[in-house]
Amino acid sequence: MTSAAVAPGRWHFDAIGTSWRIDSEAPLREPERAAVSEVVEAFDQDWSRFRPDSTVSRIAAGGTAAALPDAAAMLALYDELAEATGGSVNPLVGDALARRGYDASYTMRDRGAAVTPADWREILELSENRLTLRSAATIDVGAVGKGRLVDLVMGALRQRVTGWLVVDASGDLALDGVQQRIALEHPYDPSRAVGVWTLDSGALCASATNRRVWGDGLHHVLDARTGQPVREYAATWAVAADAMTADAVATALFFDGGPRFADARGASWVRMRTDGSVEWSPHCEAELFV
């Protein structure tokens, strides 16, 4: 997914394992950049399964931590995702991903499929002030987490700057006050686009099975029920009022319940099957090249 160039302020940085770009009507000053860095670091410290000092790593063997600021919002959305997809999306999929090679050391060595416990709500408990794992498990919030962080960064900047803003975290993008034509990258040919989506507010998130690919047909989108990579869809794009919702919809669209979940959330979408055919939601405003 690529967006048209905007100006004048632009800031590139790397965070949570990907590249970010923030465009703003006026260049961001050091205090504003520091505020963004603080938000990103706090989120990564809480939720990254790739760093040993994070909260989710510290409680992975089973344990309790003080409730994390974003836990309630993200886990409530996971409840809806699990219901809509018949359990295919599950926040305890971290161990299944690690077994397939997408682990904290990036070994990319497949040790076979592992089924994620369907009763994740009996294992992962959120009370008013505590987050508890009742048995060993690795939390992975990849279905909603990057979108949530994009929203947090946008919120932090909105408290400090005026004028238009675009926050782009390599596939998860939020914008406010400026129109963007966003190309929907073809998953099998990055030089081509499936279509173009024009937005001036809200968020567009994309997911594709050609990202984070290794081994024999392995990628980062697993069905939690089987531990196997999804095979029917190659790429998804979703537009919603906020990036966390768009991120969740983009994940759900790899499964049969995705369109129903998107409709319930008021999101528009496009998805491409692995045979190259394209589907889209009613009233989708993307310009599709099909």
PDB file of C-alpha atoms in Angstrom:
ATOM      1  CA  MET A   1       0.000   0.000   0.000  1.00  0.00           C
ATOM      2  CA  THR A   2       1.468   3.366  -1.012  1.00  0.00           C
ATOM      3  CA  SER A   3       0.156   6.894  -0.633  1.00  0.00           C
ATOM      4  CA  ALA A   4       0.718   9.985  -2.732  1.00  0.00           C
ATOM      5  CA  ALA A   5       3.353  12.438  -1.567  1.00  0.00           C
ATOM      6  CA  VAL A   6       2.258  15.206   0.757  1.00  0.00           C
ATOM      7  CA  ALA A   7       4.200  18.154   2.163  1.00  0.00           C
ATOM      8  CA  PRO A   8       5.738  20.072   3.849  1.00  0.00           C
ATOM      9  CA  GLY A   9       6.624  18.339   7.149  1.00  0.00           C
ATOM     10  CA  ARG A  10       7.847  14.738   6.938  1.00  0.00           C
ATOM     11  CA  TRP A  11       9.438  12.480   9.548  1.00  0.00           C
ATOM     12  CA  HIS A  12      10.687   8.953   8.906  1.00  0.00           C
ATOM     13  CA  PHE A  13      11.552   6.555  11.709  1.00  0.00           C
ATOM     14  CA  ASP A  14      11.567   2.832  12.494  1.00  0.00           C
ATOM     15  CA  ALA A  15       9.520   1.331  15.322  1.00  0.00           C
ATOM     16  CA  ILE A  16       7.925  -2.005  16.269  1.00  0.00           C
ATOM     17  CA  GLY A  17       9.795  -3.727  13.461  1.00  0.00           C
ATOM     18  CA  THR A  18       8.536  -1.566  10.607  1.00  0.00           C
ATOM     19  CA  SER A  19       8.996   1.810   8.915  1.00  0.00           C
ATOM     20  CA  TRP A  20       6.869   4.810   9.840  1.00  0.00           C
ATOM     21  CA  ARG A  21       6.252   8.121   8.107  1.00  0.00           C
ATOM     22  CA  ILE A  22       4.435  11.092   9.568  1.00  0.00           C
ATOM     23  CA  ASP A  23       3.466  13.968   7.295  1.00  0.00           C
ATOM     24  CA  SER A  24       2.162  17.171   8.884  1.00  0.00           C
ATOM     25  CA  GLU A  25       1.118  20.617   7.791  1.00  0.00           C
ATOM     26  CA  ALA A  26       4.028  22.083   9.739  1.00  0.00           C
ATOM     27  CA  PRO A  27       7.260  20.219  10.542  1.00  0.00           C
ATOM     28  CA  LEU A  28       7.102  18.457  13.897  1.00  0.00           C
ATOM     29  CA  ARG A  29       9.272  20.033  16.567  1.00  0.00           C
ATOM     30  CA  GLU A  30      11.423  18.059  18.976  1.00  0.00           C
ATOM     31  CA  PRO A  31       8.833  18.014  21.817  1.00  0.00           C
ATOM     32  CA  GLU A  32       6.224  16.591  19.447  1.00  0.00           C
ATOM     33  CA  ARG A  33       8.611  13.947  18.149  1.00  0.00           C
ATOM     34  CA  ALA A  34       9.541  13.066  21.710  1.00  0.00           C
ATOM     35  CA  ALA A  35       5.864  12.627  22.577  1.00  0.00           C
ATOM     36  CA  VAL A  36       5.416  10.220  19.651  1.00  0.00           C
ATOM     37  CA  SER A  37       8.529   8.270  20.650  1.00  0.00           C
ATOM     38  CA  GLU A  38       7.237   7.998  24.211  1.00  0.00           C
ATOM     39  CA  VAL A  39       3.881   6.619  23.051  1.00  0.00           C
ATOM     40  CA  VAL A  40       5.549   4.067  20.764  1.00  0.00           C
ATOM     41  CA  GLU A  41       8.041   2.931  23.402  1.00  0.00           C
ATOM     42  CA  ALA A  42       5.352   2.505  26.058  1.00  0.00           C
ATOM     43  CA  PHE A  43       3.202   0.403  23.721  1.00  0.00           C
ATOM     44  CA  ASP A  44       6.153  -1.742  22.639  1.00  0.00           C
ATOM     45  CA  GLN A  45       7.225  -2.193  26.255  1.00  0.00           C
ATOM     46  CA  ASP A  46       3.760  -3.503  27.073  1.00  0.00           C
ATOM     47  CA  TRP A  47       2.890  -5.666  24.056  1.00  0.00           C
ATOM     48  CA  SER A  48       5.945  -6.782  22.070  1.00  0.00           C
ATOM     49  CA  ARG A  49       6.535 -10.531  22.166  1.00  0.00           C
ATOM     50  CA  PHE A  50       9.906  -9.906  20.481  1.00  0.00           C
ATOM     51  CA  ARG A  51      11.591  -8.203  23.440  1.00  0.00           C
ATOM     52  CA  PRO A  52      12.314 -10.101  26.669  1.00  0.00           C
ATOM     53  CA  ASP A  53      11.629  -7.103  28.909  1.00  0.00           C
ATOM     54  CA  SER A  54       8.074  -6.523  27.686  1.00  0.00           C
ATOM     55  CA  THR A  55       5.080  -7.200  29.886  1.00  0.00           C
ATOM     56  CA  VAL A  56       3.711  -9.966  27.658  1.00  0.00           C
ATOM     57  CA  SER A  57       7.110 -11.702  27.656  1.00  0.00           C
ATOM     58  CA  ARG A  58       7.423 -11.459  31.427  1.00  0.00           C
ATOM     59  CA  ILE A  59       4.055 -13.137  32.059  1.00  0.00           C
ATOM     60  CA  ALA A  60       4.260 -15.670  29.203  1.00  0.00           C
ATOM     61  CA  ALA A  61       5.086 -18.535  31.560  1.00  0.00           C
ATOM     62  CA  GLY A  62       1.896 -17.708  33.445  1.00  0.00           C
ATOM     63  CA  GLY A  63       1.610 -14.730  35.724  1.00  0.00           C
ATOM     64  CA  THR A  64       0.047 -11.388  36.493  1.00  0.00           C
ATOM     65  CA  ALA A  65       0.833  -7.795  35.621  1.00  0.00           C
ATOM     66  CA  ALA A  66      -0.807  -4.483  36.248  1.00  0.00           C
ATOM     67  CA  ALA A  67      -3.552  -3.955  33.678  1.00  0.00           C
ATOM     68  CA  LEU A  68      -2.091  -2.382  30.553  1.00  0.00           C
ATOM     69  CA  PRO A  69      -3.670   0.859  29.306  1.00  0.00           C
ATOM     70  CA  ASP A  70      -4.833  -0.596  25.983  1.00  0.00           C
ATOM     71  CA  ALA A  71      -5.811  -4.051  27.183  1.00  0.00           C
ATOM     72  CA  ALA A  72      -9.542  -3.441  27.613  1.00  0.00           C
ATOM     73  CA  ALA A  73     -10.068  -1.919  24.160  1.00  0.00           C
ATOM     74  CA  MET A  74      -7.975  -4.485  22.301  1.00  0.00           C
ATOM     75  CA  LEU A  75      -9.269  -7.574  24.110  1.00  0.00           C
ATOM     76  CA  ALA A  76     -12.871  -6.440  23.679  1.00  0.00           C
ATOM     77  CA  LEU A  77     -12.212  -6.233  19.942  1.00  0.00           C
ATOM     78  CA  TYR A  78     -10.629  -9.694  20.033  1.00  0.00           C
ATOM     79  CA  ASP A  79     -13.828 -10.997  21.596  1.00  0.00           C
ATOM     80  CA  GLU A  80     -15.720  -9.755  18.544  1.00  0.00           C
ATOM     81  CA  LEU A  81     -13.087 -11.061  16.127  1.00  0.00           C
ATOM     82  CA  ALA A  82     -13.093 -14.522  17.683  1.00  0.00           C
ATOM     83  CA  GLU A  83     -16.879 -14.660  17.545  1.00  0.00           C
ATOM     84  CA  ALA A  84     -17.055 -13.474  13.922  1.00  0.00           C
ATOM     85  CA  THR A  85     -14.335 -15.824  12.637  1.00  0.00           C
ATOM     86  CA  GLY A  86     -15.317 -18.927  14.578  1.00  0.00           C
ATOM     87  CA  GLY A  87     -12.160 -18.745  16.670  1.00  0.00           C
ATOM     88  CA  SER A  88      -9.718 -18.269  13.788  1.00  0.00           C
ATOM     89  CA  VAL A  89      -8.482 -14.995  15.316  1.00  0.00           C
ATOM     90  CA  ASN A  90      -7.158 -15.365  18.851  1.00  0.00           C
ATOM     91  CA  PRO A  91      -4.788 -13.183  20.940  1.00  0.00           C
ATOM     92  CA  LEU A  92      -2.892 -16.232  22.253  1.00  0.00           C
ATOM     93  CA  VAL A  93      -1.624 -17.210  18.791  1.00  0.00           C
ATOM     94  CA  GLY A  94       1.919 -16.115  19.692  1.00  0.00           C
ATOM     95  CA  ASP A  95       3.151 -19.633  20.494  1.00  0.00           C
ATOM     96  CA  ALA A  96       1.707 -20.994  17.239  1.00  0.00           C
ATOM     97  CA  LEU A  97       3.513 -18.268  15.294  1.00  0.00           C
ATOM     98  CA  ALA A  98       6.749 -19.011  17.153  1.00  0.00           C
ATOM     99  CA  ARG A  99       6.496 -22.727  16.323  1.00  0.00           C
ATOM    100  CA  ARG A 100       6.193 -21.887  12.638  1.00  0.00           C
ATOM    101  CA  GLY A 101       9.426 -19.847  12.909  1.00  0.00           C
ATOM    102  CA  TYR A 102       8.124 -16.335  13.547  1.00  0.00           C
ATOM    103  CA  ASP A 103       9.606 -16.227  17.025  1.00  0.00           C
ATOM    104  CA  ALA A 104      11.395 -13.667  19.159  1.00  0.00           C
ATOM    105  CA  SER A 105      14.753 -14.621  17.593  1.00  0.00           C
ATOM    106  CA  TYR A 106      13.387 -14.636  14.035  1.00  0.00           C
ATOM    107  CA  THR A 107      14.726 -18.174  13.483  1.00  0.00           C
ATOM    108  CA  MET A 108      12.242 -18.754  10.613  1.00  0.00           C
ATOM    109  CA  ARG A 109      12.600 -22.477  11.401  1.00  0.00           C
ATOM    110  CA  ASP A 110       9.328 -24.378  11.154  1.00  0.00           C
ATOM    111  CA  ARG A 111       8.664 -26.796  14.023  1.00  0.00           C
ATOM    112  CA  GLY A 112       5.164 -27.678  12.929  1.00  0.00           C
ATOM    113  CA  ALA A 113       1.640 -26.455  13.538  1.00  0.00           C
ATOM    114  CA  ALA A 114       0.227 -25.836  17.002  1.00  0.00           C
ATOM    115  CA  VAL A 115      -3.415 -25.240  17.804  1.00  0.00           C
ATOM    116  CA  THR A 116      -4.153 -22.175  19.927  1.00  0.00           C
ATOM    117  CA  PRO A 117      -6.525 -22.883  22.860  1.00  0.00           C
ATOM    118  CA  ALA A 118     -10.035 -21.894  21.855  1.00  0.00           C
ATOM    119  CA  ASP A 119     -10.933 -21.056  25.452  1.00  0.00           C
ATOM    120  CA  TRP A 120      -8.504 -18.142  25.522  1.00  0.00           C
ATOM    121  CA  ARG A 121     -10.805 -16.095  27.733  1.00  0.00           C
ATOM    122  CA  GLU A 122     -10.381 -18.701  30.485  1.00  0.00           C
ATOM    123  CA  ILE A 123      -6.591 -18.392  30.187  1.00  0.00           C
ATOM    124  CA  LEU A 124      -6.259 -14.648  29.639  1.00  0.00           C
ATOM    125  CA  GLU A 125      -8.157 -12.655  32.232  1.00  0.00           C
ATOM    126  CA  LEU A 126      -8.475  -8.897  32.521  1.00  0.00           C
ATOM    127  CA  SER A 127      -9.802  -7.525  35.771  1.00  0.00           C
ATOM    128  CA  GLU A 128     -10.139  -3.903  36.775  1.00  0.00           C
ATOM    129  CA  ASN A 129      -6.452  -3.549  37.550  1.00  0.00           C
ATOM    130  CA  ARG A 130      -4.739  -6.836  36.618  1.00  0.00           C
ATOM    131  CA  LEU A 131      -3.881  -8.764  33.444  1.00  0.00           C
ATOM    132  CA  THR A 132      -3.434 -12.449  34.229  1.00  0.00           C
ATOM    133  CA  LEU A 133      -2.354 -15.516  32.273  1.00  0.00           C
ATOM    134  CA  ARG A 134      -3.573 -18.599  34.138  1.00  0.00           C
ATOM    135  CA  SER A 135      -1.225 -20.882  32.199  1.00  0.00           C
ATOM    136  CA  ALA A 136       1.757 -20.485  29.912  1.00  0.00           C
ATOM    137  CA  ALA A 137       0.852 -18.662  26.697  1.00  0.00           C
ATOM    138  CA  THR A 138       2.201 -15.884  24.490  1.00  0.00           C
ATOM    139  CA  ILE A 139      -0.042 -12.932  23.775  1.00  0.00           C
ATOM    140  CA  ASP A 140       0.185 -11.608  20.223  1.00  0.00           C
ATOM    141  CA  VAL A 141      -1.999  -8.602  19.381  1.00  0.00           C
ATOM    142  CA  GLY A 142      -0.981  -8.473  15.738  1.00  0.00           C
ATOM    143  CA  ALA A 143      -4.566  -8.429  14.515  1.00  0.00           C
ATOM    144  CA  VAL A 144      -5.258  -5.046  16.108  1.00  0.00           C
ATOM    145  CA  GLY A 145      -2.085  -3.769  17.745  1.00  0.00           C
ATOM    146  CA  LYS A 146      -0.413  -1.762  14.998  1.00  0.00           C
ATOM    147  CA  GLY A 147      -3.684  -0.044  14.207  1.00  0.00           C
ATOM    148  CA  ARG A 148      -4.137   0.766  17.872  1.00  0.00           C
ATOM    149  CA  LEU A 149      -0.669   2.301  18.000  1.00  0.00           C
ATOM    150  CA  VAL A 150      -1.346   4.402  14.895  1.00  0.00           C
ATOM    151  CA  ASP A 151      -4.442   5.772  16.657  1.00  0.00           C
ATOM    152  CA  LEU A 152      -2.410   6.514  19.788  1.00  0.00           C
ATOM    153  CA  VAL A 153       0.237   8.364  17.786  1.00  0.00           C
ATOM    154  CA  MET A 154      -2.419  10.345  15.948  1.00  0.00           C
ATOM    155  CA  GLY A 155      -4.070  11.195  19.272  1.00  0.00           C
ATOM    156  CA  ALA A 156      -0.804  12.329  20.823  1.00  0.00           C
ATOM    157  CA  LEU A 157      -0.113  14.627  17.883  1.00  0.00           C
ATOM    158  CA  ARG A 158      -3.654  15.982  17.792  1.00  0.00           C
ATOM    159  CA  GLN A 159      -3.157  17.204  21.375  1.00  0.00           C
ATOM    160  CA  ARG A 160      -0.073  19.148  20.320  1.00  0.00           C
ATOM    161  CA  VAL A 161      -0.372  20.323  16.703  1.00  0.00           C
ATOM    162  CA  THR A 162      -2.959  21.838  14.409  1.00  0.00           C
ATOM    163  CA  GLY A 163      -3.377  21.373  10.682  1.00  0.00           C
ATOM    164  CA  TRP A 164      -3.550  18.196   8.658  1.00  0.00           C
ATOM    165  CA  LEU A 165      -1.798  14.962   9.623  1.00  0.00           C
ATOM    166  CA  VAL A 166      -0.970  11.606   8.033  1.00  0.00           C
ATOM    167  CA  VAL A 167       0.412   8.756  10.145  1.00  0.00           C
ATOM    168  CA  ASP A 168       1.622   5.841   8.001  1.00  0.00           C
ATOM    169  CA  ALA A 169       2.977   2.693   9.649  1.00  0.00           C
ATOM    170  CA  SER A 170       3.661   0.633   6.517  1.00  0.00           C
ATOM    171  CA  GLY A 171       0.224  -0.754   5.823  1.00  0.00           C
ATOM    172  CA  ASP A 172      -1.719   0.936   8.617  1.00  0.00           C
ATOM    173  CA  LEU A 173      -2.502   4.551   7.807  1.00  0.00           C
ATOM    174  CA  ALA A 174      -4.597   7.250   9.467  1.00  0.00           C
ATOM    175  CA  LEU A 175      -5.179  10.746   8.139  1.00  0.00           C
ATOM    176  CA  ASP A 176      -7.037  13.876   9.064  1.00  0.00           C
ATOM    177  CA  GLY A 177      -7.651  17.025   7.062  1.00  0.00           C
ATOM    178  CA  VAL A 178      -5.846  16.149   3.831  1.00  0.00           C
ATOM    179  CA  GLN A 179      -6.909  14.101   0.841  1.00  0.00           C
ATOM    180  CA  GLN A 180      -4.771  11.129  -0.157  1.00  0.00           C
ATOM    181  CA  ARG A 181      -4.940   8.741  -3.098  1.00  0.00           C
ATOM    182  CA  ILE A 182      -3.718   5.449  -1.685  1.00  0.00           C
ATOM    183  CA  ALA A 183      -2.651   2.664  -4.031  1.00  0.00           C
ATOM    184  CA  LEU A 184      -3.667  -0.874  -3.081  1.00  0.00           C
ATOM    185  CA  GLU A 185      -0.491  -2.813  -3.850  1.00  0.00           C
ATOM    186  CA  HIS A 186      -0.921  -6.045  -5.792  1.00  0.00           C
ATOM    187  CA  PRO A 187       0.305  -8.848  -3.503  1.00  0.00           C
ATOM    188  CA  TYR A 188       2.029 -10.697  -6.360  1.00  0.00           C
ATOM    189  CA  ASP A 189       3.556  -7.677  -8.117  1.00  0.00           C
ATOM    190  CA  PRO A 190       4.564  -4.593  -6.065  1.00  0.00           C
ATOM    191  CA  SER A 191       4.866  -2.550  -9.262  1.00  0.00           C
ATOM    192  CA  ARG A 192       1.104  -2.877  -9.841  1.00  0.00           C
ATOM    193  CA  ALA A 193      -1.978  -1.775  -7.927  1.00  0.00           C
ATOM    194  CA  VAL A 194      -5.313  -3.522  -7.482  1.00  0.00           C
ATOM    195  CA  GLY A 195      -6.913  -0.100  -7.214  1.00  0.00           C
ATOM    196  CA  VAL A 196      -6.786   3.311  -5.566  1.00  0.00           C
ATOM    197  CA  TRP A 197      -8.706   4.485  -2.512  1.00  0.00           C
ATOM    198  CA  THR A 198      -9.146   8.229  -1.990  1.00  0.00           C
ATOM    199  CA  LEU A 199      -9.574   9.355   1.620  1.00  0.00           C
ATOM    200  CA  ASP A 200      -9.507  12.634   3.513  1.00  0.00           C
ATOM    201  CA  SER A 201     -10.119  11.271   7.025  1.00  0.00           C
ATOM    202  CA  GLY A 202     -10.237   8.007   8.925  1.00  0.00           C
ATOM    203  CA  ALA A 203      -7.935   5.046   8.410  1.00  0.00           C
ATOM    204  CA  LEU A 204      -6.982   2.454   5.828  1.00  0.00           C
ATOM    205  CA  CYS A 205      -5.224  -0.741   6.875  1.00  0.00           C
ATOM    206  CA  ALA A 206      -3.866  -3.506   4.680  1.00  0.00           C
ATOM    207  CA  SER A 207      -2.636  -7.034   5.257  1.00  0.00           C
ATOM    208  CA  ALA A 208      -1.078  -9.455   2.800  1.00  0.00           C
ATOM    209  CA  THR A 209       0.392 -12.919   2.815  1.00  0.00           C
ATOM    210  CA  ASN A 210       3.403 -11.746   0.787  1.00  0.00           C
ATOM    211  CA  ARG A 211       4.609  -9.835   3.849  1.00  0.00           C
ATOM    212  CA  ARG A 212       6.683 -11.720   6.447  1.00  0.00           C
ATOM    213  CA  VAL A 213       7.060 -14.818   4.275  1.00  0.00           C
ATOM    214  CA  TRP A 214       9.506 -17.658   4.915  1.00  0.00           C
ATOM    215  CA  GLY A 215       9.952 -21.403   4.451  1.00  0.00           C
ATOM    216  CA  ASP A 216       7.583 -23.415   2.312  1.00  0.00           C
ATOM    217  CA  GLY A 217       4.481 -21.258   1.994  1.00  0.00           C
ATOM    218  CA  LEU A 218       4.680 -19.916   5.557  1.00  0.00           C
ATOM    219  CA  HIS A 219       3.535 -16.414   6.451  1.00  0.00           C
ATOM    220  CA  HIS A 220       2.298 -14.457   9.449  1.00  0.00           C
ATOM    221  CA  VAL A 221      -1.475 -14.888   8.997  1.00  0.00           C
ATOM    222  CA  LEU A 222      -2.338 -18.121  10.813  1.00  0.00           C
ATOM    223  CA  ASP A 223      -5.676 -19.746  11.527  1.00  0.00           C
ATOM    224  CA  ALA A 224      -5.535 -20.135  15.298  1.00  0.00           C
ATOM    225  CA  ARG A 225      -7.741 -23.236  15.126  1.00  0.00           C
ATOM    226  CA  THR A 226      -5.195 -25.175  13.075  1.00  0.00           C
ATOM    227  CA  GLY A 227      -1.880 -23.326  13.277  1.00  0.00           C
ATOM    228  CA  GLN A 228      -1.800 -23.310   9.480  1.00  0.00           C
ATOM    229  CA  PRO A 229      -1.282 -20.249   7.245  1.00  0.00           C
ATOM    230  CA  VAL A 230      -4.420 -19.058   5.497  1.00  0.00           C
ATOM    231  CA  ARG A 231      -4.546 -20.122   1.843  1.00  0.00           C
ATOM    232  CA  GLU A 232      -7.750 -18.721   0.358  1.00  0.00           C
ATOM    233  CA  TYR A 233      -6.971 -14.982   0.432  1.00  0.00           C
ATOM    234  CA  ALA A 234      -3.760 -13.168  -0.506  1.00  0.00           C
ATOM    235  CA  ALA A 235      -4.457  -9.580   0.569  1.00  0.00           C
ATOM    236  CA  THR A 236      -7.043  -7.431   2.301  1.00  0.00           C
ATOM    237  CA  TRP A 237      -7.717  -3.708   2.665  1.00  0.00           C
ATOM    238  CA  ALA A 238     -10.168  -2.051   5.050  1.00  0.00           C
ATOM    239  CA  VAL A 239     -11.332   1.523   5.660  1.00  0.00           C
ATOM    240  CA  ALA A 240     -12.854   2.566   8.983  1.00  0.00           C
ATOM    241  CA  ALA A 241     -13.128   5.585  11.245  1.00  0.00           C
ATOM    242  CA  ASP A 242     -10.069   4.519  13.256  1.00  0.00           C
ATOM    243  CA  ALA A 243      -7.003   2.407  12.518  1.00  0.00           C
ATOM    244  CA  MET A 244      -7.561  -0.228  15.210  1.00  0.00           C
ATOM    245  CA  THR A 245     -10.938  -1.085  13.682  1.00  0.00           C
ATOM    246  CA  ALA A 246      -9.530  -1.058  10.139  1.00  0.00           C
ATOM    247  CA  ASP A 247      -6.661  -3.304  11.272  1.00  0.00           C
ATOM    248  CA  ALA A 248      -9.100  -5.760  12.865  1.00  0.00           C
ATOM    249  CA  VAL A 249     -11.287  -5.824   9.763  1.00  0.00           C
ATOM    250  CA  ALA A 250      -8.273  -6.394   7.491  1.00  0.00           C
ATOM    251  CA  THR A 251      -7.398  -9.458   9.583  1.00  0.00           C
ATOM    252  CA  ALA A 252     -10.960 -10.760   9.778  1.00  0.00           C
ATOM    253  CA  LEU A 253     -11.282 -10.612   5.976  1.00  0.00           C
ATOM    254  CA  PHE A 254      -8.928 -13.589   5.616  1.00  0.00           C
ATOM    255  CA  PHE A 255     -11.732 -15.697   7.105  1.00  0.00           C
ATOM    256  CA  ASP A 256     -15.358 -16.408   6.234  1.00  0.00           C
ATOM    257  CA  GLY A 257     -16.803 -14.174   8.948  1.00  0.00           C
ATOM    258  CA  GLY A 258     -14.813 -11.133   7.857  1.00  0.00           C
ATOM    259  CA  PRO A 259     -17.457  -9.377   5.741  1.00  0.00           C
ATOM    260  CA  ARG A 260     -20.046  -9.765   8.501  1.00  0.00           C
ATOM    261  CA  PHE A 261     -17.615  -8.340  11.057  1.00  0.00           C
ATOM    262  CA  ALA A 262     -16.806  -5.419   8.742  1.00  0.00           C
ATOM    263  CA  ASP A 263     -20.474  -4.646   8.227  1.00  0.00           C
ATOM    264  CA  ALA A 264     -21.106  -4.643  11.977  1.00  0.00           C
ATOM    265  CA  ARG A 265     -18.230  -2.190  12.385  1.00  0.00           C
ATOM    266  CA  GLY A 266     -19.306   0.097   9.532  1.00  0.00           C
ATOM    267  CA  ALA A 267     -16.155  -0.586   7.541  1.00  0.00           C
ATOM    268  CA  SER A 268     -15.615  -0.817   3.783  1.00  0.00           C
ATOM    269  CA  TRP A 269     -13.224  -3.349   2.319  1.00  0.00           C
ATOM    270  CA  VAL A 270     -11.518  -5.012  -0.621  1.00  0.00           C
ATOM    271  CA  ARG A 271      -9.894  -8.444  -0.650  1.00  0.00           C
ATOM    272  CA  MET A 272      -8.051 -10.543  -3.220  1.00  0.00           C
ATOM    273  CA  ARG A 273      -8.220 -14.303  -3.370  1.00  0.00           C
ATOM    274  CA  THR A 274      -5.099 -16.325  -4.089  1.00  0.00           C
ATOM    275  CA  ASP A 275      -6.473 -17.023  -7.576  1.00  0.00           C
ATOM    276  CA  GLY A 276      -6.321 -13.282  -8.301  1.00  0.00           C
ATOM    277  CA  SER A 277     -10.051 -12.562  -8.168  1.00  0.00           C
ATOM    278  CA  VAL A 278     -11.137  -9.483  -6.203  1.00  0.00           C
ATOM    279  CA  GLU A 279     -14.116  -8.985  -3.896  1.00  0.00           C
ATOM    280  CA  TRP A 280     -15.361  -5.767  -2.305  1.00  0.00           C
ATOM    281  CA  SER A 281     -18.004  -4.532   0.094  1.00  0.00           C
ATOM    282  CA  PRO A 282     -21.286  -2.873  -0.881  1.00  0.00           C
ATOM    283  CA  HIS A 283     -20.840   0.875  -1.410  1.00  0.00           C
ATOM    284  CA  CYS A 284     -17.052   0.502  -1.519  1.00  0.00           C
ATOM    285  CA  GLU A 285     -15.598   3.781  -2.827  1.00  0.00           C
ATOM    286  CA  ALA A 286     -12.247   2.425  -3.989  1.00  0.00           C
ATOM    287  CA  GLU A 287     -11.431   2.745  -7.684  1.00  0.00           C
ATOM    288  CA  LEU A 288     -10.672  -0.866  -8.566  1.00  0.00           C
ATOM    289  CA  PHE A 289      -8.809  -1.973 -11.679  1.00  0.00           C
ATOM    290  CA  VAL A 290     -10.926  -5.070 -12.314  1.00  0.00           C
TER     291      VAL A 290
END
